[in-house]
Tab-separated table of C-alpha atoms in Angstrom:
chain	number	residue	atom	x	y	z
A	25	MET	CA	93.645	78.570	87.163
A	26	ASN	CA	93.930	82.050	85.726
A	27	ASP	CA	92.649	84.584	88.121
A	28	PHE	CA	94.317	87.804	86.685
A	29	PRO	CA	93.339	89.495	83.482
A	30	GLY	CA	95.842	88.784	80.659
A	31	ALA	CA	97.877	86.369	82.645
A	32	PRO	CA	99.827	83.815	80.492
A	33	THR	CA	97.932	80.726	79.410
A	34	ALA	CA	98.856	77.677	81.537
A	35	PRO	CA	100.797	75.299	79.266
A	36	ARG	CA	100.416	72.150	81.380
A	37	ASP	CA	97.133	71.199	83.047
A	38	GLY	CA	95.283	74.363	82.248
A	39	THR	CA	95.244	75.474	85.844
A	40	ARG	CA	98.727	76.107	87.212
A	41	LEU	CA	101.494	78.397	86.060
A	42	ARG	CA	105.056	78.376	87.228
A	43	VAL	CA	105.420	81.916	88.438
A	44	LEU	CA	108.559	83.758	89.465
A	45	ALA	CA	107.511	86.497	91.798
A	46	ALA	CA	109.939	89.453	91.903
A	47	MET	CA	109.838	90.521	95.632
A	48	SER	CA	111.479	93.890	96.369
A	49	GLY	CA	110.875	93.689	100.151
A	50	GLY	CA	107.945	96.123	99.829
A	51	VAL	CA	104.207	95.664	100.460
A	52	ASP	CA	102.994	95.702	96.898
A	53	SER	CA	105.277	92.927	95.576
A	54	ALA	CA	104.583	90.790	98.731
A	55	VAL	CA	100.789	91.066	98.253
A	56	ALA	CA	101.155	90.386	94.529
A	57	ALA	CA	103.109	87.179	95.232
A	58	ALA	CA	100.524	86.188	97.863
A	59	ARG	CA	97.656	86.693	95.530
A	60	ALA	CA	99.442	84.654	92.730
A	61	ALA	CA	99.999	81.775	95.243
A	62	GLU	CA	96.470	81.949	96.583
A	63	ALA	CA	95.160	81.659	92.967
A	64	GLY	CA	96.756	78.264	92.856
A	65	HIS	CA	99.880	78.995	90.829
A	66	ASP	CA	103.269	77.383	91.571
A	67	VAL	CA	105.052	80.492	92.824
A	68	THR	CA	108.701	81.045	93.676
A	69	GLY	CA	109.847	84.329	95.209
A	70	VAL	CA	113.093	85.995	94.096
A	71	HIS	CA	114.795	89.152	95.439
A	72	LEU	CA	117.127	90.967	93.061
A	73	ALA	CA	120.400	92.063	94.656
A	74	LEU	CA	121.079	95.087	92.530
A	75	SER	CA	123.852	96.810	94.662
A	76	ALA	CA	127.386	95.387	94.939
A	77	ASN	CA	127.626	97.052	98.429
A	78	PRO	CA	124.115	97.238	99.843
A	79	LYS	CA	123.561	99.142	103.029
A	80	SER	CA	122.213	97.419	106.026
A	81	PHE	CA	119.221	99.798	106.385
A	82	ARG	CA	117.193	102.125	104.219
A	83	THR	CA	117.382	105.873	104.809
A	84	GLY	CA	113.879	106.662	105.877
A	85	ALA	CA	111.503	105.897	103.040
A	86	ARG	CA	114.180	106.241	100.403
A	87	GLY	CA	115.872	103.604	98.294
A	88	CYS	CA	115.501	99.941	98.143
A	89	CYS	CA	117.648	96.888	97.423
A	90	THR	CA	119.193	96.902	100.861
A	91	ILE	CA	120.044	94.029	103.122
A	92	GLU	CA	117.011	94.890	105.078
A	93	ASP	CA	114.829	94.694	102.001
A	94	SER	CA	116.213	91.208	101.187
A	95	HIS	CA	115.379	90.018	104.723
A	96	ASP	CA	111.805	91.518	104.437
A	97	ALA	CA	111.292	89.713	101.139
A	98	ARG	CA	112.422	86.431	102.654
A	99	ARG	CA	110.213	86.755	105.642
A	100	ALA	CA	107.315	87.499	103.336
A	101	ALA	CA	107.921	84.464	101.186
A	102	ASP	CA	108.123	82.280	104.374
A	103	VAL	CA	104.708	83.602	105.505
A	104	ILE	CA	103.143	82.971	102.033
A	105	GLY	CA	104.760	79.544	102.020
A	106	ILE	CA	106.780	79.759	98.793
A	107	PRO	CA	110.428	78.990	97.997
A	108	PHE	CA	112.703	82.091	97.961
A	109	TYR	CA	115.985	82.867	96.315
A	110	VAL	CA	118.247	85.983	95.937
A	111	TRP	CA	119.652	86.546	92.594
A	112	ASP	CA	122.674	88.709	92.048
A	113	LEU	CA	122.080	91.087	89.212
A	114	ALA	CA	124.351	93.884	90.500
A	115	GLU	CA	126.770	94.068	87.684
A	116	ARG	CA	124.012	94.098	85.073
A	117	PHE	CA	122.093	96.703	86.936
A	118	ARG	CA	125.222	98.903	87.224
A	119	GLU	CA	125.909	98.632	83.539
A	120	ASP	CA	122.369	99.011	82.161
A	121	VAL	CA	120.848	101.440	84.727
A	122	VAL	CA	123.399	103.189	86.842
A	123	ASP	CA	126.049	103.817	84.178
A	124	ASP	CA	123.353	104.781	81.697
A	125	PHE	CA	121.868	107.258	84.251
A	126	VAL	CA	125.207	108.977	84.724
A	127	ALA	CA	125.949	109.007	80.977
A	128	GLU	CA	122.662	110.610	80.147
A	129	TYR	CA	123.125	113.361	82.632
A	130	ALA	CA	126.639	113.916	81.301
A	131	ALA	CA	125.114	114.400	77.883
A	132	GLY	CA	122.638	117.011	79.101
A	133	ARG	CA	119.666	114.666	79.166
A	134	THR	CA	117.150	113.696	81.963
A	135	PRO	CA	116.765	109.993	82.123
A	136	ASN	CA	114.117	107.769	83.870
A	137	PRO	CA	115.998	104.887	85.549
A	138	CYS	CA	112.736	103.125	86.545
A	139	LEU	CA	111.960	102.583	82.834
A	140	ARG	CA	115.418	101.442	82.079
A	141	CYS	CA	115.250	98.923	85.036
A	142	ASN	CA	111.899	97.552	83.814
A	143	GLU	CA	113.282	97.231	80.285
A	144	LYS	CA	116.751	95.832	80.977
A	145	ILE	CA	116.484	94.088	84.358
A	146	LYS	CA	112.979	93.001	85.447
A	147	PHE	CA	111.638	92.121	82.029
A	148	ALA	CA	114.849	91.278	80.202
A	149	ALA	CA	117.523	89.772	82.514
A	150	LEU	CA	115.073	88.467	84.944
A	151	LEU	CA	112.521	87.214	82.503
A	152	ASP	CA	115.131	85.636	80.327
A	153	LYS	CA	116.554	83.755	83.242
A	154	ALA	CA	113.086	82.780	84.416
A	155	LEU	CA	112.078	81.318	81.027
A	156	ALA	CA	115.397	79.436	80.802
A	157	LEU	CA	114.581	77.789	84.156
A	158	GLY	CA	111.147	76.742	82.985
A	159	PHE	CA	108.917	79.470	84.516
A	160	ASP	CA	105.905	80.636	82.637
A	161	ALA	CA	105.502	84.182	83.967
A	162	VAL	CA	107.109	86.871	86.045
A	163	CYS	CA	104.913	88.469	88.672
A	164	THR	CA	105.465	91.974	90.061
A	165	GLY	CA	103.611	94.387	92.247
A	166	HIS	CA	103.133	97.003	89.432
A	167	TYR	CA	99.703	98.614	89.109
A	168	ALA	CA	98.893	97.910	85.457
A	169	THR	CA	96.765	95.485	83.569
A	170	VAL	CA	97.348	92.979	80.678
A	171	VAL	CA	94.485	92.417	78.399
A	172	THR	CA	94.258	89.324	76.095
A	173	ARG	CA	92.894	89.984	72.594
A	174	GLU	CA	90.743	87.518	70.705
A	175	ASP	CA	93.711	86.482	68.621
A	176	GLY	CA	95.684	85.620	71.816
A	177	GLY	CA	97.923	88.586	71.688
A	178	ARG	CA	98.424	90.693	74.829
A	179	GLU	CA	98.033	94.389	75.378
A	180	LEU	CA	99.160	96.674	78.271
A	181	HIS	CA	96.531	98.910	79.804
A	182	ARG	CA	96.348	101.314	82.572
A	183	ALA	CA	95.489	99.996	86.025
A	184	SER	CA	91.775	99.933	86.953
A	185	ASP	CA	92.615	102.549	89.620
A	186	GLU	CA	94.261	105.284	87.548
A	187	ALA	CA	95.424	107.147	90.647
A	188	LYS	CA	97.916	104.263	91.286
A	189	ASP	CA	98.563	103.496	87.569
A	190	GLN	CA	102.221	102.515	86.808
A	191	SER	CA	101.794	101.715	83.121
A	192	TYR	CA	104.068	104.666	82.138
A	193	VAL	CA	107.149	102.926	83.617
A	194	LEU	CA	106.087	99.714	81.831
A	195	GLY	CA	105.665	101.269	78.425
A	196	VAL	CA	109.018	99.823	77.305
A	197	LEU	CA	107.614	96.180	77.374
A	198	ASP	CA	107.129	94.512	74.060
A	199	GLU	CA	104.454	91.911	73.247
A	200	ARG	CA	106.789	89.038	73.914
A	201	GLN	CA	107.518	90.251	77.423
A	202	LEU	CA	103.837	91.071	78.052
A	203	ALA	CA	103.038	87.352	77.165
A	204	HIS	CA	104.968	86.401	80.322
A	205	ALA	CA	103.900	89.223	82.673
A	206	MET	CA	101.603	89.052	85.579
A	207	PHE	CA	100.316	92.041	87.499
A	208	PRO	CA	97.931	90.782	90.279
A	209	LEU	CA	97.316	94.295	91.636
A	210	GLY	CA	96.395	95.879	88.255
A	211	ASP	CA	92.643	95.277	88.458
A	212	THR	CA	92.391	96.264	92.078
A	213	LEU	CA	90.125	99.276	92.870
A	214	THR	CA	91.477	99.687	96.346
A	215	THR	CA	93.491	102.310	98.207
A	216	LYS	CA	97.024	101.781	99.340
A	217	ASP	CA	95.711	101.564	102.926
A	218	GLU	CA	93.548	98.673	101.813
A	219	ILE	CA	96.554	96.935	100.311
A	220	ARG	CA	98.288	97.429	103.560
A	221	ALA	CA	95.328	96.068	105.460
A	222	GLU	CA	95.386	92.986	103.200
A	223	ALA	CA	99.090	92.381	103.937
A	224	GLU	CA	98.299	92.663	107.553
A	225	ARG	CA	95.466	90.166	107.305
A	226	ARG	CA	97.918	87.790	105.533
A	227	GLY	CA	100.456	88.200	108.347
A	228	LEU	CA	102.905	90.028	106.221
A	229	ALA	CA	105.341	92.151	108.422
A	230	VAL	CA	105.848	94.603	105.427
A	231	ALA	CA	102.243	95.868	105.890
A	232	LYS	CA	103.400	99.087	107.518
A	233	LYS	CA	106.733	99.455	105.765
A	234	PRO	CA	107.001	102.941	104.015
A	235	ASP	CA	107.067	102.958	100.261
A	236	SER	CA	110.376	103.585	98.641
A	237	HIS	CA	110.630	106.767	96.422
A	238	ASP	CA	112.991	108.727	94.302
A	239	ILE	CA	115.849	106.819	92.718
A	240	CYS	CA	116.556	103.465	94.384
A	241	PHE	CA	120.290	103.607	93.981
A	242	ILE	CA	120.519	107.083	95.504
A	243	ALA	CA	119.298	106.231	99.029
A	244	ASP	CA	119.816	109.693	100.458
A	245	GLY	CA	117.908	111.428	97.711
A	246	ASP	CA	120.789	113.638	96.814
A	247	THR	CA	120.907	113.295	93.036
A	248	GLN	CA	123.216	116.218	92.442
A	249	GLY	CA	125.694	114.955	95.015
A	250	PHE	CA	125.559	111.499	93.357
A	251	LEU	CA	126.325	112.958	89.981
A	252	ALA	CA	129.074	115.177	91.340
A	253	LYS	CA	130.787	112.085	92.809
A	254	HIS	CA	130.676	110.298	89.477
A	255	LEU	CA	131.121	113.265	87.080
A	256	GLY	CA	133.188	115.699	89.253
A	257	THR	CA	132.631	119.451	89.392
A	258	ALA	CA	132.848	121.646	86.250
A	259	GLU	CA	132.330	125.282	86.586
A	260	GLY	CA	130.278	126.907	83.858
A	261	ASP	CA	128.051	129.782	82.975
A	262	ILE	CA	124.338	130.418	83.377
A	263	VAL	CA	123.253	132.715	80.541
A	264	ASP	CA	120.169	134.282	79.228
A	265	GLU	CA	118.628	133.733	75.779
A	266	ASP	CA	120.949	136.316	74.226
A	267	GLY	CA	124.085	134.755	75.795
A	268	ASN	CA	124.552	137.316	78.601
A	269	ARG	CA	126.130	135.727	81.659
A	270	LEU	CA	123.889	135.855	84.726
A	271	GLY	CA	125.663	133.522	87.060
A	272	GLY	CA	127.655	130.332	87.425
A	273	HIS	CA	127.262	126.693	88.253
A	274	GLN	CA	129.440	123.673	89.417
A	275	GLY	CA	128.147	121.281	86.782
A	276	ALA	CA	125.440	121.519	84.083
A	277	TYR	CA	124.316	118.024	85.009
A	278	GLY	CA	122.793	119.473	88.144
A	279	TYR	CA	119.981	121.191	86.170
A	280	THR	CA	116.929	120.013	84.352
A	281	ILE	CA	114.750	121.595	81.749
A	282	GLY	CA	111.990	123.656	83.357
A	283	GLN	CA	113.880	124.025	86.701
A	284	ARG	CA	112.986	127.278	88.530
A	285	LYS	CA	114.508	126.868	92.051
A	286	GLY	CA	118.119	126.727	92.999
A	287	LEU	CA	119.458	128.870	90.089
A	288	ARG	CA	121.135	131.440	92.447
A	289	LEU	CA	121.234	134.231	89.812
A	290	GLY	CA	122.810	137.467	90.815
A	291	VAL	CA	120.977	139.539	88.138
A	292	PRO	CA	117.172	139.806	88.205
A	293	ALA	CA	115.085	139.402	85.053
A	294	PRO	CA	114.186	142.756	83.448
A	295	ASP	CA	110.432	141.960	83.767
A	296	GLY	CA	110.896	140.870	87.411
A	297	LYS	CA	109.377	137.430	86.599
A	298	PRO	CA	110.997	134.022	87.557
A	299	ARG	CA	113.410	132.441	85.171
A	300	TYR	CA	113.478	128.749	84.179
A	301	VAL	CA	116.060	126.454	82.699
A	302	LEU	CA	115.512	126.376	78.937
A	303	ASP	CA	118.582	124.583	77.639
A	304	ILE	CA	121.507	122.530	78.887
A	305	SER	CA	124.628	122.350	76.677
A	306	PRO	CA	127.199	119.794	77.793
A	307	VAL	CA	129.445	120.790	74.890
A	308	ASN	CA	130.233	124.292	76.349
A	309	ASN	CA	128.941	123.448	79.908
A	310	THR	CA	126.299	126.251	79.686
A	311	VAL	CA	122.834	126.416	81.184
A	312	THR	CA	120.423	128.792	79.459
A	313	VAL	CA	117.546	130.355	81.347
A	314	GLY	CA	114.575	132.432	80.314
A	315	PRO	CA	110.839	133.130	80.900
A	316	GLN	CA	108.365	130.388	81.471
A	317	GLU	CA	106.633	130.911	78.146
A	318	ALA	CA	109.898	130.020	76.341
A	319	LEU	CA	109.415	126.465	77.652
A	320	ASP	CA	106.406	125.886	75.351
A	321	VAL	CA	107.046	122.747	73.232
A	322	THR	CA	105.021	122.253	70.128
A	323	ALA	CA	106.675	118.975	68.755
A	324	LEU	CA	109.415	116.554	69.453
A	325	THR	CA	111.396	113.669	67.943
A	326	ALA	CA	111.977	110.512	70.126
A	327	ILE	CA	114.385	107.726	69.479
A	328	ARG	CA	114.568	103.965	70.388
A	329	PRO	CA	110.776	103.359	70.189
A	330	ARG	CA	109.446	100.255	71.781
A	331	TRP	CA	105.993	99.095	70.864
A	332	CYS	CA	103.586	97.126	73.091
A	333	GLY	CA	102.466	95.058	70.104
A	334	GLU	CA	102.512	95.949	66.458
A	335	PRO	CA	103.829	99.432	65.711
A	336	PRO	CA	101.502	101.954	64.142
A	337	ALA	CA	101.407	101.802	60.373
A	338	GLY	CA	101.264	105.598	59.961
A	339	PRO	CA	100.249	108.788	61.690
A	340	GLY	CA	97.608	108.630	64.333
A	341	THR	CA	96.014	110.567	67.231
A	342	TYR	CA	96.825	109.547	70.734
A	343	THR	CA	97.278	110.885	74.162
A	344	ALA	CA	100.817	111.175	75.570
A	345	GLN	CA	102.272	111.039	79.107
A	346	LEU	CA	105.648	112.641	79.651
A	347	ARG	CA	106.401	111.725	83.164
A	348	ALA	CA	105.469	109.023	85.690
A	349	HIS	CA	102.721	111.035	87.462
A	350	GLY	CA	101.968	113.514	84.731
A	351	GLU	CA	98.689	114.179	82.980
A	352	GLU	CA	97.886	113.017	79.433
A	353	THR	CA	97.956	115.407	76.591
A	354	PRO	CA	96.579	115.048	72.973
A	355	VAL	CA	99.152	114.411	70.210
A	356	THR	CA	99.599	113.327	66.694
A	357	ALA	CA	102.346	110.716	66.331
A	358	GLU	CA	104.011	109.003	63.479
A	359	PRO	CA	106.787	106.381	63.258
A	360	ALA	CA	109.713	107.531	61.049
A	361	GLU	CA	113.307	106.941	60.368
A	362	ASP	CA	116.342	109.204	60.851
A	363	ALA	CA	118.998	109.853	58.211
A	364	GLU	CA	120.752	106.523	58.984
A	365	GLY	CA	117.512	104.465	58.832
A	366	ALA	CA	117.113	104.072	62.635
A	367	PRO	CA	113.572	104.151	63.829
A	368	GLU	CA	112.219	107.205	65.592
A	369	LEU	CA	109.003	108.727	66.525
A	370	ARG	CA	107.725	112.211	65.536
A	371	VAL	CA	105.144	113.765	67.821
A	372	THR	CA	103.143	116.990	67.503
A	373	PHE	CA	101.181	118.351	70.413
A	374	THR	CA	97.670	119.717	70.047
A	375	GLU	CA	98.513	122.345	72.638
A	376	PRO	CA	102.036	123.350	73.733
A	377	VAL	CA	103.399	121.610	76.782
A	378	ARG	CA	106.142	122.613	79.229
A	379	GLY	CA	108.906	120.917	81.074
A	380	VAL	CA	109.794	118.480	78.289
A	381	ALA	CA	113.447	117.467	78.410
A	382	PRO	CA	115.599	115.213	76.227
A	383	GLY	CA	116.134	111.939	77.868
A	384	GLN	CA	112.555	111.666	79.260
A	385	ALA	CA	110.247	108.953	78.035
A	386	ILE	CA	107.143	109.770	76.019
A	387	VAL	CA	104.496	107.044	76.356
A	388	LEU	CA	101.541	106.993	73.936
A	389	TYR	CA	98.119	105.719	74.953
A	390	ASP	CA	94.984	104.773	72.815
A	391	GLY	CA	92.334	105.062	75.491
A	392	THR	CA	93.738	102.976	78.296
A	393	ARG	CA	95.888	100.902	76.061
A	394	VAL	CA	99.644	101.573	76.043
A	395	VAL	CA	100.776	101.941	72.380
A	396	GLY	CA	104.437	102.220	73.048
A	397	SER	CA	107.355	104.294	74.503
A	398	ALA	CA	110.310	106.252	73.169
A	399	THR	CA	113.088	108.455	74.491
A	400	ILE	CA	112.907	112.195	73.689
A	401	ALA	CA	115.839	113.383	71.668
A	402	THR	CA	114.960	116.837	70.497
A	403	THR	CA	112.139	119.329	70.957
A	404	GLU	CA	110.649	122.189	68.908
A	405	ARG	CA	109.554	125.332	70.693
A	406	ARG	CA	107.578	128.379	69.825
A	407	ARG	CA	110.545	130.408	70.793
A	408	GLU	CA	114.010	128.715	70.745
A	409	PRO	CA	116.829	129.795	73.123
A	410	ALA	CA	119.482	131.994	71.565
A	411	ALA	CA	122.119	129.151	71.956
A	412	ALA	CA	119.945	126.830	69.945
A	413	ARG	CA	119.425	129.468	67.190
A	414	GLY	CA	123.128	129.516	66.824
């Protein structure tokens, strides 16, 4: 049986797959596991313990991976009627996601930990362990679709309902990983309320559980406090494009490119207009601010490209998405190499875009198909900050 578009081909009797369902304790992953089991597959649920010291309860709708979430996942598996296990990946998660997150901010970049988790945990550590144990596929509650080509290869596409699409955070998956991925919610044209109603019909207690949001390992939502705890405070200057001091800060890591609020500047801009963060320099612990138009980015170079299939052979026209819930923008992109021969991606925007920060992921699309993802390293602007001009 193969009820989901692009699901791996059953290697045994042509009808059943051995599926490992990643169950976070939320409603989406519970419904995805239930649908996979209902389709006739041999499903086992697994909850990933990603914190060495999980809290007993979530903070409102924030965070995940708590003891409560583990219990919710187990209860959902019991209702579905599938085996359930908890796998401890806390050390791997700390090294590959949390430590990476802190290091990126320390270097003046703005990372996306959800992409890193999908790349390193859910579709690397988890998938590798699943395959070693004889499973055929990993099932998650992501809203995305896998399409099988005529040659048997697989492509990642946007979800049927683009309002819920999560393909951006899955853009790090390569074709080998897609060959073992199952997204039962990806072709669903329903609202989240309908997903919750389905969970309730199935008797799943998580039907009314609030969605987690923000960063899962920062349960209280205080990213700056989390970073201060790990990086300490470091007083520095906030300057304008000419290097004039306008104010101070307790750590450059507390700012992001394009930020407007929370600058606490004592000197108003000459034109009276708001100022935005243009540049973050960890070398001299300086934050540069300026007018909004100085944020216009015309091109960028991205590193560590990951392709959802064969990489492009040369330059091409695509659309690009720069944040999880951002809009698409037309671009020209070309695979290249840096001075040491490491692969990179060079992108030129048809129209300037704003709020682009090193460390963010850029995901390329050809229609609904995800071409690949890379990490933004440098940007080119119409007007560079004075610090960048040297």
